[in-house]
Tab-separated table of C-alpha atoms in Angstrom:
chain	number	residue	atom	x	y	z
A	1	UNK	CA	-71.898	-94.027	41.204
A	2	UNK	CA	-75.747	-94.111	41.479
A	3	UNK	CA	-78.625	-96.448	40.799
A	4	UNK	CA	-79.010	-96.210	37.161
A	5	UNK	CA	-77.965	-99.727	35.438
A	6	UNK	CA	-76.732	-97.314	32.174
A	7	UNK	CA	-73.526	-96.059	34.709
A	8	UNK	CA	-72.470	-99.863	35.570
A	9	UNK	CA	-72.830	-100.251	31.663
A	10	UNK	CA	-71.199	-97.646	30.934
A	11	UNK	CA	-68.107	-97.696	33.037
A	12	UNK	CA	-67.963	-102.039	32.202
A	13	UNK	CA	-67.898	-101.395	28.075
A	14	UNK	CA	-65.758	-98.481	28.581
A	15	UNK	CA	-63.194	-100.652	30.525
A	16	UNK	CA	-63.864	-103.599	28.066
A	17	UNK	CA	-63.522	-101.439	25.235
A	18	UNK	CA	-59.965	-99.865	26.334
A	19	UNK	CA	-58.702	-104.008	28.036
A	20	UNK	CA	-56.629	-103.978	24.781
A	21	UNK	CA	-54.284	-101.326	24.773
A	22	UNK	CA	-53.301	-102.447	28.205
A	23	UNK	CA	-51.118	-104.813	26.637
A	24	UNK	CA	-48.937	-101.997	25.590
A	25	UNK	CA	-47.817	-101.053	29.082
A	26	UNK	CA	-44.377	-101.938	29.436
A	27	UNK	CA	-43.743	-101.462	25.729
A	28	UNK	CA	-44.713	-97.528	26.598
A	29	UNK	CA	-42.944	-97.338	29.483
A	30	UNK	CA	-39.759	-98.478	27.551
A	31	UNK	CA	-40.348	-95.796	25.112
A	32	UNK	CA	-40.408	-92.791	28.091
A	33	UNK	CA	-37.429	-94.675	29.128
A	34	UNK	CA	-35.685	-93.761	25.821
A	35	UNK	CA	-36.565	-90.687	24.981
A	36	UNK	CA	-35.681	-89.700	28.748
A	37	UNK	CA	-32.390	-90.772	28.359
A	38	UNK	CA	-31.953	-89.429	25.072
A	39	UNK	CA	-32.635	-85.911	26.149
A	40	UNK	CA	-29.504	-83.933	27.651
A	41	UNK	CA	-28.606	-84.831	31.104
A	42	UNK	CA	-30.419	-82.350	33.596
A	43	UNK	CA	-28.574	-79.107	34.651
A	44	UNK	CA	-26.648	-79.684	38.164
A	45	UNK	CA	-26.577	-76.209	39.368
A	46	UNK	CA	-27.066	-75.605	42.848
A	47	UNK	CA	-30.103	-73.797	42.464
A	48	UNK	CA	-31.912	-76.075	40.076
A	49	UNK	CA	-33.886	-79.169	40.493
A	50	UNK	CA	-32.675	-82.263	38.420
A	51	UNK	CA	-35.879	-81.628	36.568
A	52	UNK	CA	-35.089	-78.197	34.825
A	53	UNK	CA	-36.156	-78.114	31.395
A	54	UNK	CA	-34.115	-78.746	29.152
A	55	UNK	CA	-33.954	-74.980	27.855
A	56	UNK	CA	-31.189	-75.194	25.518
A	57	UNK	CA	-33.598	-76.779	23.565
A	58	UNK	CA	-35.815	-73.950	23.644
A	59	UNK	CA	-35.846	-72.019	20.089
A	60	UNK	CA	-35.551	-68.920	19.810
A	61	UNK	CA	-38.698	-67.951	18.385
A	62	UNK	CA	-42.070	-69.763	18.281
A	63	UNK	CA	-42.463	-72.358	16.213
A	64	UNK	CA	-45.716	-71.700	13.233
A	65	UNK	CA	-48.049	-73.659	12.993
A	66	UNK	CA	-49.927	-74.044	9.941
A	67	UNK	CA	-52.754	-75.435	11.418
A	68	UNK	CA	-56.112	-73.908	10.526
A	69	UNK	CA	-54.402	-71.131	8.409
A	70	UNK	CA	-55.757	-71.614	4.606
A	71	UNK	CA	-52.991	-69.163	3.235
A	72	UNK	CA	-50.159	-69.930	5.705
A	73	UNK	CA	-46.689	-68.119	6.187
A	74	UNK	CA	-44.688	-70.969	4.463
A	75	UNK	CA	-43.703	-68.939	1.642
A	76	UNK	CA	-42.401	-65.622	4.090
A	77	UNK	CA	-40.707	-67.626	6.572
A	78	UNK	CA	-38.494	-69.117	3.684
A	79	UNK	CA	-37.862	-65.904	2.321
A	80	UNK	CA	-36.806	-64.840	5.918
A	81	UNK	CA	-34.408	-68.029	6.392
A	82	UNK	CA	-33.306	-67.709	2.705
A	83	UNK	CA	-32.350	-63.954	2.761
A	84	UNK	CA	-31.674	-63.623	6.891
A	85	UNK	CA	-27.946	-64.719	5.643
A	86	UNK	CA	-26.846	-61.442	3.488
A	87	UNK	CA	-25.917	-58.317	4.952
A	88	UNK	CA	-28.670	-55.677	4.191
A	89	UNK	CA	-29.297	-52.866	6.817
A	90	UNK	CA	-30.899	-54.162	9.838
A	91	UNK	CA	-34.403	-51.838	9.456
A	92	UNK	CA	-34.342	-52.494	6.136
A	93	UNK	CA	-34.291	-55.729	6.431
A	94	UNK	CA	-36.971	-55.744	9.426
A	95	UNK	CA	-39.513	-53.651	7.275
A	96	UNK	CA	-38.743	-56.353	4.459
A	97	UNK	CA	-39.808	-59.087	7.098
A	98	UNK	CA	-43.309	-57.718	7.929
A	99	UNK	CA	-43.931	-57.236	4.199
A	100	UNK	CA	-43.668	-60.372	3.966
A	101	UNK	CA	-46.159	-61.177	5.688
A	102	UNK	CA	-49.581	-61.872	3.472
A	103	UNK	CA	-51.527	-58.752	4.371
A	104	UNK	CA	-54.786	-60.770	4.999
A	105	UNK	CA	-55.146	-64.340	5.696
A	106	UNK	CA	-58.440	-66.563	5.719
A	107	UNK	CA	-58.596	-68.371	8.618
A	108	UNK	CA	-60.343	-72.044	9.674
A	109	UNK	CA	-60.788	-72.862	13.157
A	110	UNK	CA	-63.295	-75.132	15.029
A	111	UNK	CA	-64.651	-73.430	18.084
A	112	UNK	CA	-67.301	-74.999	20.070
A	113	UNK	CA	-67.808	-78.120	17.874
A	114	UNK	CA	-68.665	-75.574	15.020
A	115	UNK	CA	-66.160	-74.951	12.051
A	116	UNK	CA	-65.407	-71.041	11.585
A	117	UNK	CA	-64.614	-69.303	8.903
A	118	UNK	CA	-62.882	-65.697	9.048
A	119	UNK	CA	-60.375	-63.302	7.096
A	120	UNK	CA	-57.973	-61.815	9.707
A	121	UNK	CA	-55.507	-58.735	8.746
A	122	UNK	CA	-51.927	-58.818	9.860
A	123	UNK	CA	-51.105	-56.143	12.430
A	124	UNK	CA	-47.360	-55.070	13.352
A	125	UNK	CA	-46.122	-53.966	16.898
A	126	UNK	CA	-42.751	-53.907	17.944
A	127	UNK	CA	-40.739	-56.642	16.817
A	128	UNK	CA	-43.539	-59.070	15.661
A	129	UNK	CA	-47.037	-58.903	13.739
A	130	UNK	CA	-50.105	-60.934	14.432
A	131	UNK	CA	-53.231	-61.620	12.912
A	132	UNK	CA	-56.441	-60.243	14.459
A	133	UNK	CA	-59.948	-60.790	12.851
A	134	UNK	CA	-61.370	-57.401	12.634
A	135	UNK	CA	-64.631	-58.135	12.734
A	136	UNK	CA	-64.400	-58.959	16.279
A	137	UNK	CA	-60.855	-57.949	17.575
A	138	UNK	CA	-59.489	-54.310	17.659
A	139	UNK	CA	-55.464	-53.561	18.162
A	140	UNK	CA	-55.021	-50.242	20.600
A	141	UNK	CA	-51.351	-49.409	20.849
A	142	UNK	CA	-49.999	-48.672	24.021
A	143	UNK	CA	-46.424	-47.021	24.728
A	144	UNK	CA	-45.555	-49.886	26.524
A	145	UNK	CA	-48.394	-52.405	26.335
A	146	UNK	CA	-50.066	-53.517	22.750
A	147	UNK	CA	-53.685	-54.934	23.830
A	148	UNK	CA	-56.096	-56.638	21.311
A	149	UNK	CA	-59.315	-55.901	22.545
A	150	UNK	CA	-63.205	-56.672	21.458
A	151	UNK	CA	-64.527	-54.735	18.970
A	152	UNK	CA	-67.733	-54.481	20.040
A	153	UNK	CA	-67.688	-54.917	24.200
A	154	UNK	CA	-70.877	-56.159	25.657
A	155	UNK	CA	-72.802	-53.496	27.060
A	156	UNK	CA	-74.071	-56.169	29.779
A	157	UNK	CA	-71.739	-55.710	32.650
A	158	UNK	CA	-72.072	-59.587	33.902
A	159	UNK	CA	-68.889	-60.200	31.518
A	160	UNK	CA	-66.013	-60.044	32.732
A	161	UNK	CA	-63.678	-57.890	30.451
A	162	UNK	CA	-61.893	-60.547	27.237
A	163	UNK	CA	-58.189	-58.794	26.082
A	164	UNK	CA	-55.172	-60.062	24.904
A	165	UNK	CA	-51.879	-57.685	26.060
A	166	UNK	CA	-48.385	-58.046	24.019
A	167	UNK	CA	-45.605	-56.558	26.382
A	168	UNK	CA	-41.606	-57.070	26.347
A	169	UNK	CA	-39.397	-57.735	29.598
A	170	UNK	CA	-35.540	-57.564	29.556
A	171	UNK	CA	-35.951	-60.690	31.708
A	172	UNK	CA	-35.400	-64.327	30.325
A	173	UNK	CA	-38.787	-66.210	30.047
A	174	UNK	CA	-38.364	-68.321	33.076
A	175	UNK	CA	-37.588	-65.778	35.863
A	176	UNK	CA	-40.519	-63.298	33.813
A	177	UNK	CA	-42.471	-66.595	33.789
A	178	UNK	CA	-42.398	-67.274	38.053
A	179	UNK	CA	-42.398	-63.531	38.614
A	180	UNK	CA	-46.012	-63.567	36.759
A	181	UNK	CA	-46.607	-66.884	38.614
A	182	UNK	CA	-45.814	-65.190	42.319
A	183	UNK	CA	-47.929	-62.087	41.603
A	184	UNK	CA	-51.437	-64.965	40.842
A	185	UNK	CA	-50.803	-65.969	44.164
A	186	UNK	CA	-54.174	-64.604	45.203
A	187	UNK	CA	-55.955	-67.020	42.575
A	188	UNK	CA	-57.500	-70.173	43.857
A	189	UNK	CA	-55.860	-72.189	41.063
A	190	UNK	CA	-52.749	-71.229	39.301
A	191	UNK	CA	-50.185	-73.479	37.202
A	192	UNK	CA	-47.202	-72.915	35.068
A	193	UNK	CA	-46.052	-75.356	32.384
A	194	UNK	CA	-43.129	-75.405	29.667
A	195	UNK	CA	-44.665	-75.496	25.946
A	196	UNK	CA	-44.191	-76.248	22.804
A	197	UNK	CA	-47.339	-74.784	21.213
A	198	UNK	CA	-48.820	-72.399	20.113
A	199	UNK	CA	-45.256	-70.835	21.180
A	200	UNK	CA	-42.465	-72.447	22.755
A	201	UNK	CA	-41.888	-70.767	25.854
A	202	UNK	CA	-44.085	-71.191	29.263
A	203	UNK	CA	-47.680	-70.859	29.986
A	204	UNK	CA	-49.002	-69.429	33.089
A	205	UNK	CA	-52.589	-70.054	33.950
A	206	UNK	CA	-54.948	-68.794	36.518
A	207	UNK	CA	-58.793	-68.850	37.422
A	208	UNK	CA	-59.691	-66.504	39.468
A	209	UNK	CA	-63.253	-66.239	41.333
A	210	UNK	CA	-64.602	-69.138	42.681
A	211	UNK	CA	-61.314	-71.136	40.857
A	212	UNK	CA	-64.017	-72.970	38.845
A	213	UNK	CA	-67.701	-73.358	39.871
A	214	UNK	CA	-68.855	-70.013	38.254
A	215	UNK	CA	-69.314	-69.423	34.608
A	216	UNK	CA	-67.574	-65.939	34.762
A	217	UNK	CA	-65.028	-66.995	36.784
A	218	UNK	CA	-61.599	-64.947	35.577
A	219	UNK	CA	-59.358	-66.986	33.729
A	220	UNK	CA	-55.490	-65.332	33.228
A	221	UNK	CA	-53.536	-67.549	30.795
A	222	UNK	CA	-50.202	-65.620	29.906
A	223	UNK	CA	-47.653	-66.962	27.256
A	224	UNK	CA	-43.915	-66.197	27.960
A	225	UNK	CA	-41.524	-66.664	25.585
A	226	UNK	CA	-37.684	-65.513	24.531
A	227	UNK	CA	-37.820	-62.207	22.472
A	228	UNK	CA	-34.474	-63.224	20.955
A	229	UNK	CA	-32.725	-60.009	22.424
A	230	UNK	CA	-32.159	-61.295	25.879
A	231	UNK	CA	-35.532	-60.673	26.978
A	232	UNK	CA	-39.288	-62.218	26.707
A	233	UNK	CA	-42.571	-61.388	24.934
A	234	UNK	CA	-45.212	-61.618	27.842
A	235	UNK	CA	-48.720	-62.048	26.090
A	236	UNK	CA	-51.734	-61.620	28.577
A	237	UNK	CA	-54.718	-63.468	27.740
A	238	UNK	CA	-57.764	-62.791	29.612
A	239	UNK	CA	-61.192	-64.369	29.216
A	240	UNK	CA	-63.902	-66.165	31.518
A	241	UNK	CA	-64.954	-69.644	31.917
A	242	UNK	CA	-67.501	-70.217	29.791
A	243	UNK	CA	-65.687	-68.200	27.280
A	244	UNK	CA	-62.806	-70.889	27.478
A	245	UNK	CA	-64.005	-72.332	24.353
A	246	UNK	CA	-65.143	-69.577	22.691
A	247	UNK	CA	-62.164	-66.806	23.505
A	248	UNK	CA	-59.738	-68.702	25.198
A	249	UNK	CA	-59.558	-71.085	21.785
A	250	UNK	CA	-59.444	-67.703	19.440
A	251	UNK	CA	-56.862	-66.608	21.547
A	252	UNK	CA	-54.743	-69.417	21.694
A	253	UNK	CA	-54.967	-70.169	18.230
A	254	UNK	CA	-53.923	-66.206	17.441
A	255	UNK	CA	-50.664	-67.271	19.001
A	256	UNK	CA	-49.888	-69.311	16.121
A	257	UNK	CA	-49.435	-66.878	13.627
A	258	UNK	CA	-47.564	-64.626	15.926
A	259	UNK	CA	-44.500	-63.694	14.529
A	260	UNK	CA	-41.257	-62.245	15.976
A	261	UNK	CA	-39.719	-59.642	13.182
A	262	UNK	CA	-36.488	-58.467	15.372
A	263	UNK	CA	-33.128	-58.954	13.280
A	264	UNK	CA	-32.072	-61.113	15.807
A	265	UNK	CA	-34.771	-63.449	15.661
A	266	UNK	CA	-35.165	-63.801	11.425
A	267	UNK	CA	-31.428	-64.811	12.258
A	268	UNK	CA	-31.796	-67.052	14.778
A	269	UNK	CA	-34.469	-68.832	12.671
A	270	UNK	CA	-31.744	-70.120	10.179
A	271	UNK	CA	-31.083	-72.714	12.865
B	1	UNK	CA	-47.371	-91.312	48.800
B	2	UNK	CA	-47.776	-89.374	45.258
B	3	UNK	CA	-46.488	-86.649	47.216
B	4	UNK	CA	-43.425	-88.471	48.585
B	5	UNK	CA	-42.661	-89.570	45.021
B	6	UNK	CA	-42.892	-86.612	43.285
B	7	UNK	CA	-40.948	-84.888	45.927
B	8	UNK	CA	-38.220	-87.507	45.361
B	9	UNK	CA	-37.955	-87.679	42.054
B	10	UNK	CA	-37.491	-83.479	42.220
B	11	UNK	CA	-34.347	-83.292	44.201
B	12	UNK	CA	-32.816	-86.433	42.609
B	13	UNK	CA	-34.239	-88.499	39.137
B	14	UNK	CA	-34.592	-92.273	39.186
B	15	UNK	CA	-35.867	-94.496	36.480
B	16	UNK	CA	-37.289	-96.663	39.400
B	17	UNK	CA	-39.065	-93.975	40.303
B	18	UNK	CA	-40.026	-92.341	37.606
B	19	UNK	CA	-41.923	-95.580	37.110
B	20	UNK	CA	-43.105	-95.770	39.947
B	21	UNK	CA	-44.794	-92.810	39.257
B	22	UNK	CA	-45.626	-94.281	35.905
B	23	UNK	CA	-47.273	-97.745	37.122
B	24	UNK	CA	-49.309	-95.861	39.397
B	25	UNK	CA	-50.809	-93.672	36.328
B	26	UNK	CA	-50.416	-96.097	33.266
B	27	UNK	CA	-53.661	-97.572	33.449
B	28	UNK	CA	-55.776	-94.470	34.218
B	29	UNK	CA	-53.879	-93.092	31.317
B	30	UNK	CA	-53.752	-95.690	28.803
B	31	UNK	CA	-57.351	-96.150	29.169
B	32	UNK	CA	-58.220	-92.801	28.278
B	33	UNK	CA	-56.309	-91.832	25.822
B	34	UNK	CA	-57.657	-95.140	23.927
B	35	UNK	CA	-61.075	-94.152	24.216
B	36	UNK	CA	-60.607	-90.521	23.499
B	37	UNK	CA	-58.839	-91.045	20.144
B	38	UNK	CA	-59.847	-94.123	19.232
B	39	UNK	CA	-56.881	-96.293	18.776
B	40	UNK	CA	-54.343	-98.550	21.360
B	41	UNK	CA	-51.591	-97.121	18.885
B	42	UNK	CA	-52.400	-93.648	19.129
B	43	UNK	CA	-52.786	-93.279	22.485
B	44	UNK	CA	-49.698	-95.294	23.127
B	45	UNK	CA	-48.340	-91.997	21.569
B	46	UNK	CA	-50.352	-89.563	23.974
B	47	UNK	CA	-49.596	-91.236	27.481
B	48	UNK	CA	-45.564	-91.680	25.830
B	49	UNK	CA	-46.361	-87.514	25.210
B	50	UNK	CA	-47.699	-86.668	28.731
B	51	UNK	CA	-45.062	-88.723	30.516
B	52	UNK	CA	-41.947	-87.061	28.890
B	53	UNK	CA	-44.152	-83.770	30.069
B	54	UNK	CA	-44.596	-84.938	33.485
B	55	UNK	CA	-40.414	-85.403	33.380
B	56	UNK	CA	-39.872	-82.016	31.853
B	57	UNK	CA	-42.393	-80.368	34.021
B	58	UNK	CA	-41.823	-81.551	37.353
B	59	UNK	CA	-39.254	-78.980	38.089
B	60	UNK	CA	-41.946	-76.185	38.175
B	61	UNK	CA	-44.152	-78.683	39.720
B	62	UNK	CA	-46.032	-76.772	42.978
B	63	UNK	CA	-45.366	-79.656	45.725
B	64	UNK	CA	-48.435	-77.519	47.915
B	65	UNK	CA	-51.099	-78.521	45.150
B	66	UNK	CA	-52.432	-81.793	44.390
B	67	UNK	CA	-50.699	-84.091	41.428
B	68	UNK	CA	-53.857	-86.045	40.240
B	69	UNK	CA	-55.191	-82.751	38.637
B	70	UNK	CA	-52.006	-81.259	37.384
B	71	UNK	CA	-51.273	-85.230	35.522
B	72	UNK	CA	-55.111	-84.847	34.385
B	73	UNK	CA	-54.700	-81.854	32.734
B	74	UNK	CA	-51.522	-82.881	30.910
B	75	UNK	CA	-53.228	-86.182	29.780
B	76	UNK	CA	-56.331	-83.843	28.547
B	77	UNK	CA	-53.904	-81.785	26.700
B	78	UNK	CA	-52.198	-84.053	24.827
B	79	UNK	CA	-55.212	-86.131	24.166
B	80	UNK	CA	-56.614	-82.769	22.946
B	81	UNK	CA	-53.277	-82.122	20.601
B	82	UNK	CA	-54.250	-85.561	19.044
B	83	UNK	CA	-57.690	-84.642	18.350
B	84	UNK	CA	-56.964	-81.560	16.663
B	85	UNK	CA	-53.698	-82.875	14.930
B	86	UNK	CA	-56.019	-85.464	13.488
B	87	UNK	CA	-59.161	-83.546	13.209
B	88	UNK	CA	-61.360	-86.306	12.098
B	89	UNK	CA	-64.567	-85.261	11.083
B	90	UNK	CA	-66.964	-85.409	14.495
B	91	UNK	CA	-70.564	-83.741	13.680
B	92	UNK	CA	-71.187	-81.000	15.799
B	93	UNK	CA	-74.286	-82.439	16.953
B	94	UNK	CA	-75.720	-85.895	17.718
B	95	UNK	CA	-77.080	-86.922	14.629
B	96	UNK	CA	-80.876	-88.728	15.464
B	97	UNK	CA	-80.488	-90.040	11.706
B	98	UNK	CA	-76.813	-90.589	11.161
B	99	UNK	CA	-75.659	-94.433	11.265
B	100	UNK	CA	-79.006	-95.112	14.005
B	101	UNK	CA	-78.889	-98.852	14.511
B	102	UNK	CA	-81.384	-100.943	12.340
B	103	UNK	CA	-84.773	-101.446	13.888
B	104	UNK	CA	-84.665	-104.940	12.287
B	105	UNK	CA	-80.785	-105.645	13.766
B	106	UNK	CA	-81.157	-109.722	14.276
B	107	UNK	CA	-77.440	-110.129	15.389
B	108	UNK	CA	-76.499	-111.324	18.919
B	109	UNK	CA	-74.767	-108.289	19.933
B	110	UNK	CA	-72.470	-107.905	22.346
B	111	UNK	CA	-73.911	-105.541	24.688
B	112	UNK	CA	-70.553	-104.130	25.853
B	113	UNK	CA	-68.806	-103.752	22.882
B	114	UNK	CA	-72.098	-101.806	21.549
B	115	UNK	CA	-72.532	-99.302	24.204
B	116	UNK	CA	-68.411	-98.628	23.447
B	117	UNK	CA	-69.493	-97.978	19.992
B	118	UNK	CA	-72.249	-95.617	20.819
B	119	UNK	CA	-70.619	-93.982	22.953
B	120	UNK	CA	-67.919	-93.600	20.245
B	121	UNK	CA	-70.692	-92.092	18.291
B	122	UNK	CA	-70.862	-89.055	20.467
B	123	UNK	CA	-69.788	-85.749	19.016
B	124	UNK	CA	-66.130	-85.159	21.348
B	125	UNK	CA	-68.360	-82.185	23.610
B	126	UNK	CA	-70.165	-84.970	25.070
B	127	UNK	CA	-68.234	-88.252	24.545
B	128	UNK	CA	-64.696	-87.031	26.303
B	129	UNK	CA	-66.901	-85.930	29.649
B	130	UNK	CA	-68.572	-89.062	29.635
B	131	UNK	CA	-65.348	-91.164	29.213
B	132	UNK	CA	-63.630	-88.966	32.051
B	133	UNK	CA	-66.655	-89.385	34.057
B	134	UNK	CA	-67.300	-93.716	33.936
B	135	UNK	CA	-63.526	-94.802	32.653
B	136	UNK	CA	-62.198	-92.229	35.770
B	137	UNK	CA	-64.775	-92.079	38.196
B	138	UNK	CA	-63.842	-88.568	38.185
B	139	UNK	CA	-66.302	-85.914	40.095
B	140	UNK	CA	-67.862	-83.447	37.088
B	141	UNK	CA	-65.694	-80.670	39.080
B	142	UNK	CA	-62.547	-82.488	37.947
B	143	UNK	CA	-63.782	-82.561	34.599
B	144	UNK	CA	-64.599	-79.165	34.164
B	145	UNK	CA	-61.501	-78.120	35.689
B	146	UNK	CA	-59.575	-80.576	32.928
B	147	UNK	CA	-61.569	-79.182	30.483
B	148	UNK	CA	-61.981	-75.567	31.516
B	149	UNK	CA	-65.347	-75.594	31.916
B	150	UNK	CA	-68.151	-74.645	34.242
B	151	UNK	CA	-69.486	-77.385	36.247
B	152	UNK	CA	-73.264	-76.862	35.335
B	153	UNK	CA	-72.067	-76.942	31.628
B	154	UNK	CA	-70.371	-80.382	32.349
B	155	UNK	CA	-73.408	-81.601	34.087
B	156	UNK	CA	-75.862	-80.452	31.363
B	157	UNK	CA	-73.372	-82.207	28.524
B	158	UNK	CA	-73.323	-85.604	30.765
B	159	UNK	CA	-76.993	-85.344	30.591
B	160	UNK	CA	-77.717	-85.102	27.600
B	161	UNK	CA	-75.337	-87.563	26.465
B	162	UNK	CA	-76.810	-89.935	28.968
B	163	UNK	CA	-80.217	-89.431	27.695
B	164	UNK	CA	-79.103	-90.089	23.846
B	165	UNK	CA	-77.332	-92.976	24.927
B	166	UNK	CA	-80.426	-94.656	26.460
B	167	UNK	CA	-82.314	-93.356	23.402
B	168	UNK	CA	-80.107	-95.283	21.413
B	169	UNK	CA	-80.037	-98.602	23.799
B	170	UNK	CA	-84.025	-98.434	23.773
B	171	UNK	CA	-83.951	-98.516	20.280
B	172	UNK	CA	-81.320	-100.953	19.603
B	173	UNK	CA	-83.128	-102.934	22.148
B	174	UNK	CA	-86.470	-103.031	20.286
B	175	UNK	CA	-84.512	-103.696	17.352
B	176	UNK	CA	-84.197	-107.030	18.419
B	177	UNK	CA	-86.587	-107.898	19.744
B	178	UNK	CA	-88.644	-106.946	16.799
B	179	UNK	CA	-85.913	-108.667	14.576
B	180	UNK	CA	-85.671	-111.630	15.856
């Protein structure tokens, strides 16, 4: 590992330091144990590994986080699950659901080491809103595509281009999820994971470029989650690698005030 | 042999060898997560977290791409999860003032358990790369991959923490030896 005595310290009071919690071993292992068995017993189908998610565990919507979000959506999401019971006219009822919603919220969030301060304004798209600081971001509207886009794009072409891209499929999540997966193919590193946050759904990641060496390498990270009518919410996320940090955590952290609005969703939320 | 595992353990789950899988990662893991958060107890928590994701995962696991990087990235995420869950207050920068040891320290120290400590003392920018680098031997490309970074960036973070760690032996070192 090189010459320098500091490395053998380091890597000797690092090991030292850590000797301890290596009694815990089997006690952890018995714990994965559990909770493995306690989880539904894997699908059998044909088609499906033993492994397949358990998706009937999936919710319906994304869960909110509150993290970070001074003036959180506590008090409109139990308005939603309070009123999503009666019978008032489904638009109605949707344009109640994005009032709701605090018009402005003030925002903390650590980027790069550095706490950040910022008041973001809700805006609404089909079936969900989402919070954009407006100082930075821009919504443009698209017939088919909603894209959140800088405010203020760097006239320096070396960056690569930073958007965020709110689409619907009629497709579940998973098959929209490994169709997105087979069109990456082309980038050098490209995975696909089931989580929990900022939405519950899958994540779909790619770098493209040099797949990690360059600092403007292309990074693709794309959330895909159910849309509560029988189809998914595909957000796009792209950014570049140095910007992974910077973007990548503004964008990421977006996704947990994004809210679904749909009838079917407020509904589904009661559960 | 990973590969043979993993592959195994996708067309037909085993407890025996799921930990398999487990004993061959457990240490790496435990390890890590200790010295990223902190605590035995917490990270007992993280590797339990990143193995039940390992389980749930391996279904859209791509057999054609290597494991050790895919597992890395899970343990990074949920030691990351932890972090921010738990935001504990790390200063953005390395404080030359802040908590500096005494130049008139007279204790026997043990040497070990100090660098640990100092190393503790790094904000998480630089202290989670260096922890990846000498608790994992892993190459700076792993760890900017883990941590979605450039490589140059990792090498300039491992630098500098390096060269405030050694600041902060030198001094501790005169310490004693003007203390006692």
């Amino acid at each position: 590992m090189g010459r320098d005595p500091l490395d053998k310290q380091l890597k000797d009071s690092l090991e030292k330091g850590t000797d301890d919690a290596m009694q815990y071993k089997d006690e952890i292992w018995t714990s994965i144990k559990e909770r493995i068995h306690s989880e539904p017993a894997p699908q059998k189908a044909e088609s499906e590994a033993p492994f397949t998610p358990r998706e009937s565990k999936v919710r319906r919507r994304p869960r909110r986080r509150a993290a970070g979000w001074i003036v959180g959506t506590a008090a409109a999401a139990a308005i939603v699950f309070a009123v999503s019971f009666q019978t008032v006219p489904v638009q109605a009822f949707i344009d109640q659901v994005k009032e709701w919603f605090a018009p402005e919220k003030t925002v903390e969030q650590e980027l790069e080491g550095m706490p950040e301060t910022s008041v973001d304004s809700l805006h609404e798209g089909a079936d969900y809103v989402i919070y954009i600081d407006e100082s930075r971001f821009k919504m443009v509207h698209g017939a088919d595509v909603d894209r959140i886009e800088l405010k203020e794009k760097p006239t320096d072409d070396r960056y690569p281009e930073v958007f965020m891209e709110i689409s619907q499929e009629g497709i579940d999540p998973k098959a929209a999820a490994e169709r997105i997966q087979g069109e990456l193919q082309d980038y050098p590193k490209v995975e696909s994971n089931l989580v929990e946050e900022p939405v519950q759904g899958w994540e779909v990641r790619a770098v493209g470029g040099t797949g990690g060496k360059e600092w403007d390498d292309p990074v693709v990270r794309y959330y895909v989650f159910d849309n509560g009518q029988g189809g998914s919410f595909v957000v796009k996320q792209q950014y570049f690698l140095e910007a992974s940090e910077g973007f990548g955590v503004r964008f990421r952290n977006m996704m947990e005030e994004f809210h679904i609005t749909s009838n079917t969703n407020t509904k589904d939320d009661k559960e | 042999m990973v590969h043979d595992l993993i592959q195994r353990l996708k067309t037909e789950y085993s407890d025996e060898g799921f930990e398999e899988l487990y004993r061959l990662y457990a240490d790496r893991a435990i390890r890590t997560a200790t010295a990223v958060t902190g605590s035995a107890a917490s990270a007992a928590d993280v590797v339990q977290e990143t193995f039940i994701r390992v389980y749930r995962n391996l279904g859209s696991y791509d057999l054609s791409r290597p494991f050790d990087p895919w597992f890395n990235r899970i343990l990074y995420n949920e030691c990351n999860r932890y972090l921010k869950k738990h935001s504990r207050m790390v200063p953005s920068e390395i404080s030359e003032e802040r908590d500096l040891p005494s130049e008139t320290d007279t204790y026997d120290f043990d040497r070990h358990g100090e660098v640990y400590e100092m190393v503790q003392r790094l904000d998480d920018e630089h202290r989670i790369p260096v922890i990846l680098k000498y608790l994992n031997d892993f190459a700076e490309k792993d760890i900017a991959d883990m941590m979605e970074l450039n490589v140059n960036t990792v090498k300039s973070r491992l630098f500098r923490a390096r060269k405030k760690l050694k600041e902060w032996m030198l001094q501790k070192r005169g310490g004693n030896q003007h203390g006692t």
